[in-house]
Amino acid sequence: MLSENSMSIKSRLPLKIGILSLSLVVQAAGAVAAAVPFIMNDFSDRTTAQVQSILTLPSMAILIFILLSSWFIKALGKKRTVCLGLMIALVGGILPAFTMNFGLILFARILFGAGLGLFNSMTVSLIGDNFTGAEQKNLLGIQSAVMTLGNSLATFAAGLLLTISWQASFLVYLVILPILFLFLFGYRNVNENPVETTQSSTIDTKRRKLPLSVTLGILTLFLFFISLMVVITSSALLIQELALTNQGFLSTALAIAGIFSSLVALAFGQITKLLKRFTPVVVISFAMVGFFTITLAPTMTVFFIGLLVVYLANLVVPYVYSVILSDVDPEANNLVVSLAMVACNLGAFSSPYVINFISQLFGMTTAVMQVRIVAGIMAIIALIFLFLAFNKTTTPISKEEL
């Protein structure tokens, strides 16, 4: 990890901005979702599934290249890998704006996802490489907020460009160009060779497993995203079953809840300073209350309040990343963060299938009961974190030992 005096205080702000700016686009693959109906009109010979794959193909490519990113980093170094990823994502992102060849559009979306996947894990691991302690935790919270806000802003901007044409909406990805410049400017004086520490030099060369805290942390991310996706996939059915008035407010409520979650994430460092290792236990407990609240809501206002409480649980994500950065040797950070991000993506992807399987198994097929099943999964997550809070014995593990 870099020593504190390795760079001046003046140069650290551009470094922070450069690293955090990467998070603006990592969740922007779906920003052009509103263009799908218009694309279907122009490609009427294509099936609905084929057109919708414009949105899903980047996710598949992201998942694959998150796993491959460690090999690129080993060959090119982190800075060059990030720059390569940004340039690939830029080309793949804007290419659909200049072609009406459907096959080329699909290829461009795969290219876009591949580019994002190359630097996705480094939005977190670079924070671990360059910052420590409270500063690191604060930046992890900001990173989570920037990621959410970036997605919202990209979706909004793509919607404005959509008034010109569906092809113009893909020009939203031109934002990658200034991000590339910000990263190059902020990261220009960084030494990527971690400073050897006494602790790392005393680690034996025997191959070891991941620390329990990290293994269970990655597992909780998988379970967490299975649970959280239900809010998006089942909320519309839930408010119909509850026969709430003003159901059109749902999309606005979800957007506001996302922004609220981002604002809370900005205070992640202060929250963890107060609650320490019990941070995820507390926020997950609140989320459980929120899930039960939205299943019992008599009005849309109460539903909205419950939704805000549920979204507090998003603090789990930066918390697990902070555990990884503290419990894993710096040289292994990127690889383990990659595994954590794969767990997030697999959880989100498998959510409807897992929840449907559980609901069918217990004969609880209504949206109300599915949300209550999720509250039960949240209880399991809380118990895991409670166990970890009382079992904090970890020795950092290096990349060679994985």
Short mmCIF file of C-alpha atoms in Angstrom, two decimals:
data_model
loop_
_atom_site.label_atom_id
_atom_site.label_comp_id
_atom_site.label_asym_id
_atom_site.label_seq_id
_atom_site.Cartn_x
_atom_site.Cartn_y
_atom_site.Cartn_z
CA MET A 1 0.00 0.00 0.00
CA LEU A 2 1.30 3.49 -0.70
CA SER A 3 3.06 5.27 2.16
CA GLU A 4 1.40 8.43 3.44
CA ASN A 5 4.27 10.67 2.34
CA SER A 6 4.56 9.14 -1.14
CA MET A 7 2.52 11.92 -2.64
CA SER A 8 1.70 15.44 -1.55
CA ILE A 9 -1.64 16.38 -0.02
CA LYS A 10 -2.22 18.62 -3.03
CA SER A 11 -2.03 15.69 -5.44
CA ARG A 12 -4.46 13.48 -3.48
CA LEU A 13 -7.63 15.36 -4.46
CA PRO A 14 -7.12 14.76 -8.21
CA LEU A 15 -6.32 11.13 -7.35
CA LYS A 16 -9.59 10.77 -5.44
CA ILE A 17 -11.56 12.42 -8.24
CA GLY A 18 -9.85 10.27 -10.86
CA ILE A 19 -10.60 7.01 -9.04
CA LEU A 20 -14.16 7.96 -8.03
CA SER A 21 -15.03 9.16 -11.55
CA LEU A 22 -14.68 5.55 -12.77
CA SER A 23 -17.79 4.65 -10.77
CA LEU A 24 -19.95 7.03 -12.81
CA VAL A 25 -20.30 4.53 -15.66
CA VAL A 26 -19.97 1.05 -14.15
CA GLN A 27 -23.75 0.70 -13.79
CA ALA A 28 -24.71 2.67 -16.90
CA ALA A 29 -25.31 -0.30 -19.23
CA GLY A 30 -29.07 0.01 -18.74
CA ALA A 31 -29.16 3.78 -19.22
CA VAL A 32 -30.54 3.33 -22.76
CA ALA A 33 -33.41 1.05 -21.68
CA ALA A 34 -36.02 3.60 -22.76
CA ALA A 35 -34.76 3.30 -26.35
CA VAL A 36 -35.75 -0.38 -26.66
CA PRO A 37 -39.33 0.22 -27.98
CA PHE A 38 -37.98 2.57 -30.67
CA ILE A 39 -35.26 0.09 -31.64
CA MET A 40 -37.96 -2.58 -31.99
CA ASN A 41 -39.83 -0.33 -34.42
CA ASP A 42 -36.75 0.00 -36.64
CA PHE A 43 -35.88 -3.71 -36.40
CA SER A 44 -39.34 -5.23 -36.72
CA ASP A 45 -37.82 -8.38 -38.22
CA ARG A 46 -36.11 -9.11 -34.89
CA THR A 47 -37.76 -10.79 -31.92
CA THR A 48 -38.41 -8.94 -28.68
CA ALA A 49 -35.81 -11.09 -26.93
CA GLN A 50 -33.18 -10.20 -29.54
CA VAL A 51 -33.78 -6.48 -29.09
CA GLN A 52 -33.85 -6.76 -25.30
CA SER A 53 -30.47 -8.49 -25.45
CA ILE A 54 -29.07 -5.03 -26.19
CA LEU A 55 -29.56 -4.45 -22.46
CA THR A 56 -28.52 -7.89 -21.18
CA LEU A 57 -25.41 -8.60 -23.28
CA PRO A 58 -23.28 -5.96 -21.49
CA SER A 59 -24.04 -7.62 -18.14
CA MET A 60 -22.77 -10.97 -19.41
CA ALA A 61 -19.61 -9.37 -20.80
CA ILE A 62 -19.05 -7.43 -17.57
CA LEU A 63 -19.25 -10.64 -15.55
CA ILE A 64 -16.74 -12.45 -17.79
CA PHE A 65 -14.24 -9.58 -17.93
CA ILE A 66 -14.41 -8.90 -14.20
CA LEU A 67 -12.98 -12.40 -13.82
CA LEU A 68 -10.42 -11.84 -16.61
CA SER A 69 -9.33 -8.41 -15.33
CA SER A 70 -6.72 -9.86 -12.95
CA TRP A 71 -4.81 -11.34 -15.90
CA PHE A 72 -4.92 -8.02 -17.76
CA ILE A 73 -3.64 -6.24 -14.63
CA LYS A 74 -0.79 -8.72 -14.30
CA ALA A 75 0.22 -8.12 -17.93
CA LEU A 76 -0.44 -4.38 -18.25
CA GLY A 77 -0.64 -2.94 -14.74
CA LYS A 78 -3.70 -1.27 -13.23
CA LYS A 79 -3.38 2.12 -14.92
CA ARG A 80 -3.08 0.71 -18.43
CA THR A 81 -5.89 -1.80 -17.78
CA VAL A 82 -8.23 0.97 -16.63
CA CYS A 83 -7.36 3.11 -19.67
CA LEU A 84 -7.82 0.15 -22.02
CA GLY A 85 -11.18 -0.65 -20.44
CA LEU A 86 -12.36 2.96 -20.73
CA MET A 87 -11.35 3.19 -24.39
CA ILE A 88 -13.03 -0.13 -25.25
CA ALA A 89 -16.18 0.94 -23.38
CA LEU A 90 -16.17 4.30 -25.18
CA VAL A 91 -15.99 2.69 -28.62
CA GLY A 92 -18.58 0.04 -27.77
CA GLY A 93 -20.82 2.57 -26.05
CA ILE A 94 -21.18 5.08 -28.88
CA LEU A 95 -20.90 2.71 -31.88
CA PRO A 96 -24.70 2.00 -32.00
CA ALA A 97 -25.22 5.73 -32.63
CA PHE A 98 -23.50 5.37 -36.01
CA THR A 99 -24.78 2.08 -37.43
CA MET A 100 -28.07 0.41 -38.34
CA ASN A 101 -26.46 -3.03 -38.57
CA PHE A 102 -28.14 -5.03 -35.81
CA GLY A 103 -25.32 -7.55 -35.51
CA LEU A 104 -22.80 -4.73 -35.14
CA ILE A 105 -24.98 -3.11 -32.46
CA LEU A 106 -24.98 -6.35 -30.47
CA PHE A 107 -21.20 -6.65 -30.88
CA ALA A 108 -20.82 -3.06 -29.69
CA ARG A 109 -22.83 -3.82 -26.55
CA ILE A 110 -20.60 -6.82 -25.80
CA LEU A 111 -17.58 -4.57 -26.34
CA PHE A 112 -19.07 -1.97 -24.00
CA GLY A 113 -19.60 -4.56 -21.26
CA ALA A 114 -16.10 -5.97 -21.74
CA GLY A 115 -14.60 -2.52 -21.29
CA LEU A 116 -16.56 -1.89 -18.10
CA GLY A 117 -15.64 -5.33 -16.77
CA LEU A 118 -11.91 -4.66 -17.18
CA PHE A 119 -11.91 -1.82 -14.63
CA ASN A 120 -15.05 -2.58 -12.60
CA SER A 121 -13.25 -4.14 -9.64
CA MET A 122 -10.66 -1.36 -9.60
CA THR A 123 -13.31 1.20 -8.65
CA VAL A 124 -12.89 -0.39 -5.21
CA SER A 125 -9.39 -1.92 -5.20
CA LEU A 126 -7.69 1.35 -6.21
CA ILE A 127 -9.19 2.96 -3.11
CA GLY A 128 -7.66 0.16 -1.06
CA ASP A 129 -4.30 0.62 -2.82
CA ASN A 130 -4.04 4.34 -2.13
CA PHE A 131 -5.98 5.12 1.05
CA THR A 132 -6.28 3.66 4.53
CA GLY A 133 -8.33 3.90 7.71
CA ALA A 134 -11.18 6.40 8.02
CA GLU A 135 -10.24 8.03 4.70
CA GLN A 136 -10.64 4.69 2.94
CA LYS A 137 -14.07 4.07 4.51
CA ASN A 138 -15.25 7.57 3.58
CA LEU A 139 -14.18 7.02 -0.02
CA LEU A 140 -15.91 3.63 -0.19
CA GLY A 141 -19.13 5.33 0.86
CA ILE A 142 -18.65 8.06 -1.73
CA GLN A 143 -17.85 5.42 -4.36
CA SER A 144 -21.15 3.69 -3.68
CA ALA A 145 -23.00 7.01 -3.91
CA VAL A 146 -21.25 8.04 -7.14
CA MET A 147 -22.10 4.68 -8.72
CA THR A 148 -25.82 5.09 -7.99
CA LEU A 149 -25.94 8.76 -8.97
CA GLY A 150 -23.97 8.04 -12.15
CA ASN A 151 -26.56 5.50 -13.23
CA SER A 152 -29.41 7.93 -12.50
CA LEU A 153 -27.74 10.80 -14.36
CA ALA A 154 -26.87 8.60 -17.35
CA THR A 155 -30.46 7.36 -17.56
CA PHE A 156 -31.76 10.94 -17.39
CA ALA A 157 -29.31 12.19 -20.04
CA ALA A 158 -30.09 9.24 -22.34
CA GLY A 159 -33.78 10.08 -21.99
CA LEU A 160 -33.12 13.64 -23.14
CA LEU A 161 -31.08 12.41 -26.12
CA LEU A 162 -33.88 9.99 -26.96
CA THR A 163 -36.02 12.98 -28.00
CA ILE A 164 -33.61 13.34 -30.94
CA SER A 165 -33.50 9.66 -31.92
CA TRP A 166 -32.89 6.28 -30.32
CA GLN A 167 -29.40 6.27 -31.82
CA ALA A 168 -28.60 9.61 -30.20
CA SER A 169 -29.34 8.12 -26.76
CA PHE A 170 -26.16 6.02 -27.07
CA LEU A 171 -24.12 9.23 -27.23
CA VAL A 172 -24.59 9.43 -23.46
CA TYR A 173 -21.52 7.19 -23.26
CA LEU A 174 -19.35 10.05 -24.53
CA VAL A 175 -19.10 10.88 -20.82
CA ILE A 176 -16.40 8.18 -20.71
CA LEU A 177 -14.01 10.56 -22.51
CA PRO A 178 -13.76 13.15 -19.69
CA ILE A 179 -13.63 10.27 -17.18
CA LEU A 180 -10.57 8.94 -19.02
CA PHE A 181 -8.89 12.35 -18.81
CA LEU A 182 -9.77 12.74 -15.11
CA PHE A 183 -8.27 9.34 -14.35
CA LEU A 184 -5.11 9.98 -16.38
CA PHE A 185 -4.61 13.34 -14.68
CA GLY A 186 -5.31 12.12 -11.14
CA TYR A 187 -3.42 8.83 -11.36
CA ARG A 188 -0.36 10.08 -13.23
CA ASN A 189 2.11 10.12 -10.30
CA VAL A 190 1.01 6.95 -8.54
CA ASN A 191 3.51 4.16 -7.90
CA GLU A 192 1.66 0.87 -8.40
CA ASN A 193 4.21 -1.21 -6.50
CA PRO A 194 2.83 -1.76 -2.99
CA VAL A 195 5.21 -0.87 -0.16
CA GLU A 196 6.27 -4.02 1.66
CA THR A 197 5.16 -4.15 5.28
CA THR A 198 6.49 -6.11 8.22
CA GLN A 199 3.18 -7.92 8.40
CA SER A 200 3.24 -9.05 4.78
CA SER A 201 6.85 -10.18 5.02
CA THR A 202 6.03 -12.50 7.91
CA ILE A 203 3.20 -14.29 6.15
CA ASP A 204 4.24 -17.83 5.40
CA THR A 205 4.23 -19.11 1.87
CA LYS A 206 1.83 -21.94 2.60
CA ARG A 207 -1.33 -21.77 0.52
CA ARG A 208 -4.32 -20.65 2.62
CA LYS A 209 -8.02 -20.14 2.13
CA LEU A 210 -9.71 -16.74 2.19
CA PRO A 211 -10.33 -15.35 5.68
CA LEU A 212 -13.72 -16.36 7.07
CA SER A 213 -14.81 -12.72 7.22
CA VAL A 214 -14.19 -12.31 3.49
CA THR A 215 -15.75 -15.63 2.47
CA LEU A 216 -18.93 -14.95 4.45
CA GLY A 217 -18.91 -11.32 3.30
CA ILE A 218 -18.99 -12.43 -0.35
CA LEU A 219 -21.76 -14.92 0.48
CA THR A 220 -23.83 -12.16 2.09
CA LEU A 221 -23.45 -10.01 -1.03
CA PHE A 222 -24.90 -12.85 -3.10
CA LEU A 223 -27.86 -13.24 -0.70
CA PHE A 224 -28.24 -9.48 -0.38
CA PHE A 225 -28.66 -8.88 -4.11
CA ILE A 226 -31.08 -11.79 -4.39
CA SER A 227 -33.15 -9.97 -1.77
CA LEU A 228 -32.80 -6.39 -2.95
CA MET A 229 -33.76 -7.14 -6.57
CA VAL A 230 -37.20 -8.22 -5.33
CA VAL A 231 -37.91 -4.57 -4.54
CA ILE A 232 -37.49 -3.77 -8.23
CA THR A 233 -39.13 -6.88 -9.69
CA SER A 234 -42.10 -7.27 -7.33
CA SER A 235 -43.00 -3.77 -6.10
CA ALA A 236 -45.52 -3.14 -8.88
CA LEU A 237 -47.33 -6.43 -8.16
CA LEU A 238 -47.12 -5.76 -4.43
CA ILE A 239 -48.91 -2.41 -4.54
CA GLN A 240 -51.56 -3.95 -6.80
CA GLU A 241 -52.20 -6.72 -4.26
CA LEU A 242 -52.39 -4.10 -1.50
CA ALA A 243 -54.79 -2.06 -3.69
CA LEU A 244 -52.93 1.16 -2.90
CA THR A 245 -53.99 4.42 -4.50
CA ASN A 246 -51.60 6.57 -6.56
CA GLN A 247 -49.72 3.52 -7.85
CA GLY A 248 -48.12 5.64 -10.58
CA PHE A 249 -45.89 7.11 -7.87
CA LEU A 250 -43.90 3.85 -7.70
CA SER A 251 -41.24 4.73 -10.27
CA THR A 252 -40.68 8.10 -8.60
CA ALA A 253 -40.54 6.42 -5.18
CA LEU A 254 -37.87 3.97 -6.39
CA ALA A 255 -35.82 6.80 -7.90
CA ILE A 256 -36.00 8.89 -4.72
CA ALA A 257 -35.11 5.84 -2.62
CA GLY A 258 -32.02 5.32 -4.78
CA ILE A 259 -30.95 8.94 -4.32
CA PHE A 260 -31.63 8.67 -0.57
CA SER A 261 -29.43 5.58 -0.46
CA SER A 262 -26.63 7.51 -2.19
CA LEU A 263 -26.83 10.35 0.32
CA VAL A 264 -26.69 7.89 3.23
CA ALA A 265 -23.67 6.20 1.63
CA LEU A 266 -21.82 9.52 1.75
CA ALA A 267 -21.90 9.21 5.54
CA PHE A 268 -20.64 5.61 5.51
CA GLY A 269 -17.34 6.50 7.20
CA GLN A 270 -19.09 8.30 10.06
CA ILE A 271 -21.69 5.55 10.45
CA THR A 272 -19.06 2.80 10.68
CA LYS A 273 -17.10 4.90 13.17
CA LEU A 274 -20.20 4.91 15.38
CA LEU A 275 -21.49 1.35 14.87
CA LYS A 276 -18.17 -0.32 14.01
CA ARG A 277 -18.52 -4.07 13.20
CA PHE A 278 -22.24 -3.95 14.01
CA THR A 279 -22.95 -1.57 11.09
CA PRO A 280 -24.37 -4.28 8.75
CA VAL A 281 -26.36 -5.89 11.58
CA VAL A 282 -28.09 -2.58 12.34
CA VAL A 283 -28.84 -1.58 8.73
CA ILE A 284 -30.06 -5.09 7.80
CA SER A 285 -32.33 -5.08 10.88
CA PHE A 286 -33.79 -1.78 9.69
CA ALA A 287 -34.25 -3.28 6.21
CA MET A 288 -36.20 -6.21 7.68
CA VAL A 289 -38.56 -3.73 9.33
CA GLY A 290 -38.80 -1.89 6.01
CA PHE A 291 -39.71 -5.06 4.10
CA PHE A 292 -42.50 -5.90 6.55
CA THR A 293 -43.68 -2.28 6.42
CA ILE A 294 -44.16 -2.32 2.65
CA THR A 295 -46.15 -5.58 2.87
CA LEU A 296 -48.52 -4.03 5.43
CA ALA A 297 -48.66 -0.49 4.02
CA PRO A 298 -52.21 0.97 4.06
CA THR A 299 -51.19 3.92 1.87
CA MET A 300 -48.59 4.76 -0.75
CA THR A 301 -46.97 7.17 1.71
CA VAL A 302 -46.32 4.39 4.23
CA PHE A 303 -45.07 2.17 1.38
CA PHE A 304 -42.63 4.92 0.38
CA ILE A 305 -41.34 5.30 3.95
CA GLY A 306 -40.81 1.54 4.15
CA LEU A 307 -38.94 1.67 0.84
CA LEU A 308 -36.56 4.32 2.19
CA VAL A 309 -35.84 2.14 5.23
CA VAL A 310 -35.18 -0.89 2.99
CA TYR A 311 -32.63 1.07 0.95
CA LEU A 312 -30.58 1.76 4.09
CA ALA A 313 -29.34 -1.80 3.63
CA ASN A 314 -27.23 -0.68 0.65
CA LEU A 315 -24.55 0.24 3.20
CA VAL A 316 -23.78 -3.49 3.32
CA VAL A 317 -21.96 -3.22 -0.02
CA PRO A 318 -19.26 -0.68 0.95
CA TYR A 319 -18.98 -2.43 4.34
CA VAL A 320 -18.09 -5.77 2.73
CA TYR A 321 -15.62 -4.04 0.42
CA SER A 322 -13.99 -2.38 3.45
CA VAL A 323 -13.66 -5.83 5.07
CA ILE A 324 -11.99 -7.16 1.92
CA LEU A 325 -9.56 -4.24 1.76
CA SER A 326 -8.61 -4.65 5.43
CA ASP A 327 -8.49 -8.46 5.66
CA VAL A 328 -6.81 -9.27 2.33
CA ASP A 329 -3.22 -8.42 1.38
CA PRO A 330 -3.10 -5.39 -1.02
CA GLU A 331 -1.75 -7.52 -3.89
CA ALA A 332 -4.83 -9.76 -3.72
CA ASN A 333 -7.38 -6.94 -3.35
CA ASN A 334 -8.37 -6.76 -7.00
CA LEU A 335 -8.87 -10.51 -7.36
CA VAL A 336 -11.03 -10.79 -4.24
CA VAL A 337 -13.03 -7.64 -5.08
CA SER A 338 -13.64 -9.23 -8.50
CA LEU A 339 -15.08 -12.32 -6.79
CA ALA A 340 -17.30 -10.09 -4.65
CA MET A 341 -18.60 -8.25 -7.72
CA VAL A 342 -19.33 -11.54 -9.46
CA ALA A 343 -21.34 -12.55 -6.38
CA CYS A 344 -23.32 -9.29 -6.64
CA ASN A 345 -24.08 -9.83 -10.32
CA LEU A 346 -25.00 -13.50 -9.90
CA GLY A 347 -27.27 -12.62 -6.99
CA ALA A 348 -29.08 -9.96 -9.01
CA PHE A 349 -29.37 -12.24 -12.05
CA SER A 350 -30.62 -15.29 -10.14
CA SER A 351 -32.97 -13.37 -7.83
CA PRO A 352 -36.28 -14.05 -9.64
CA TYR A 353 -35.43 -17.74 -10.06
CA VAL A 354 -34.33 -18.26 -6.44
CA ILE A 355 -37.28 -16.37 -4.96
CA ASN A 356 -39.73 -18.16 -7.27
CA PHE A 357 -38.26 -21.55 -6.26
CA ILE A 358 -38.57 -20.77 -2.54
CA SER A 359 -42.08 -19.35 -2.90
CA GLN A 360 -43.23 -22.41 -4.88
CA LEU A 361 -41.58 -24.71 -2.34
CA PHE A 362 -43.56 -23.21 0.54
CA GLY A 363 -46.70 -22.35 -1.43
CA MET A 364 -46.19 -18.62 -0.85
CA THR A 365 -46.59 -17.28 -4.37
CA THR A 366 -48.11 -13.84 -3.83
CA ALA A 367 -45.91 -10.74 -4.07
CA VAL A 368 -46.64 -9.97 -0.40
CA MET A 369 -45.37 -13.37 0.71
CA GLN A 370 -42.33 -13.18 -1.58
CA VAL A 371 -41.29 -9.91 0.05
CA ARG A 372 -41.69 -11.54 3.46
CA ILE A 373 -39.50 -14.41 2.28
CA VAL A 374 -36.89 -11.77 1.48
CA ALA A 375 -37.22 -10.41 5.02
CA GLY A 376 -36.35 -13.93 6.19
CA ILE A 377 -33.26 -14.00 3.95
CA MET A 378 -32.28 -10.63 5.43
CA ALA A 379 -32.53 -12.19 8.90
CA ILE A 380 -30.02 -14.86 7.82
CA ILE A 381 -27.69 -12.13 6.52
CA ALA A 382 -28.00 -10.26 9.84
CA LEU A 383 -27.10 -13.42 11.78
CA ILE A 384 -24.02 -13.97 9.60
CA PHE A 385 -22.82 -10.43 10.27
CA LEU A 386 -23.61 -10.80 13.98
CA PHE A 387 -21.43 -13.92 14.05
CA LEU A 388 -18.61 -12.06 12.28
CA ALA A 389 -18.90 -9.12 14.69
CA PHE A 390 -18.03 -11.46 17.58
CA ASN A 391 -15.46 -13.46 15.62
CA LYS A 392 -12.98 -10.85 14.33
CA THR A 393 -9.73 -12.80 14.04
CA THR A 394 -8.14 -12.29 10.64
CA THR A 395 -4.67 -12.45 9.12
CA PRO A 396 -4.24 -10.70 5.76
CA ILE A 397 -3.80 -13.14 2.88
CA SER A 398 -1.71 -12.48 -0.20
CA LYS A 399 -2.46 -13.12 -3.87
CA GLU A 400 0.08 -15.94 -4.03
CA GLU A 401 -1.76 -17.78 -1.25
CA LEU A 402 -5.16 -17.78 -2.96
#
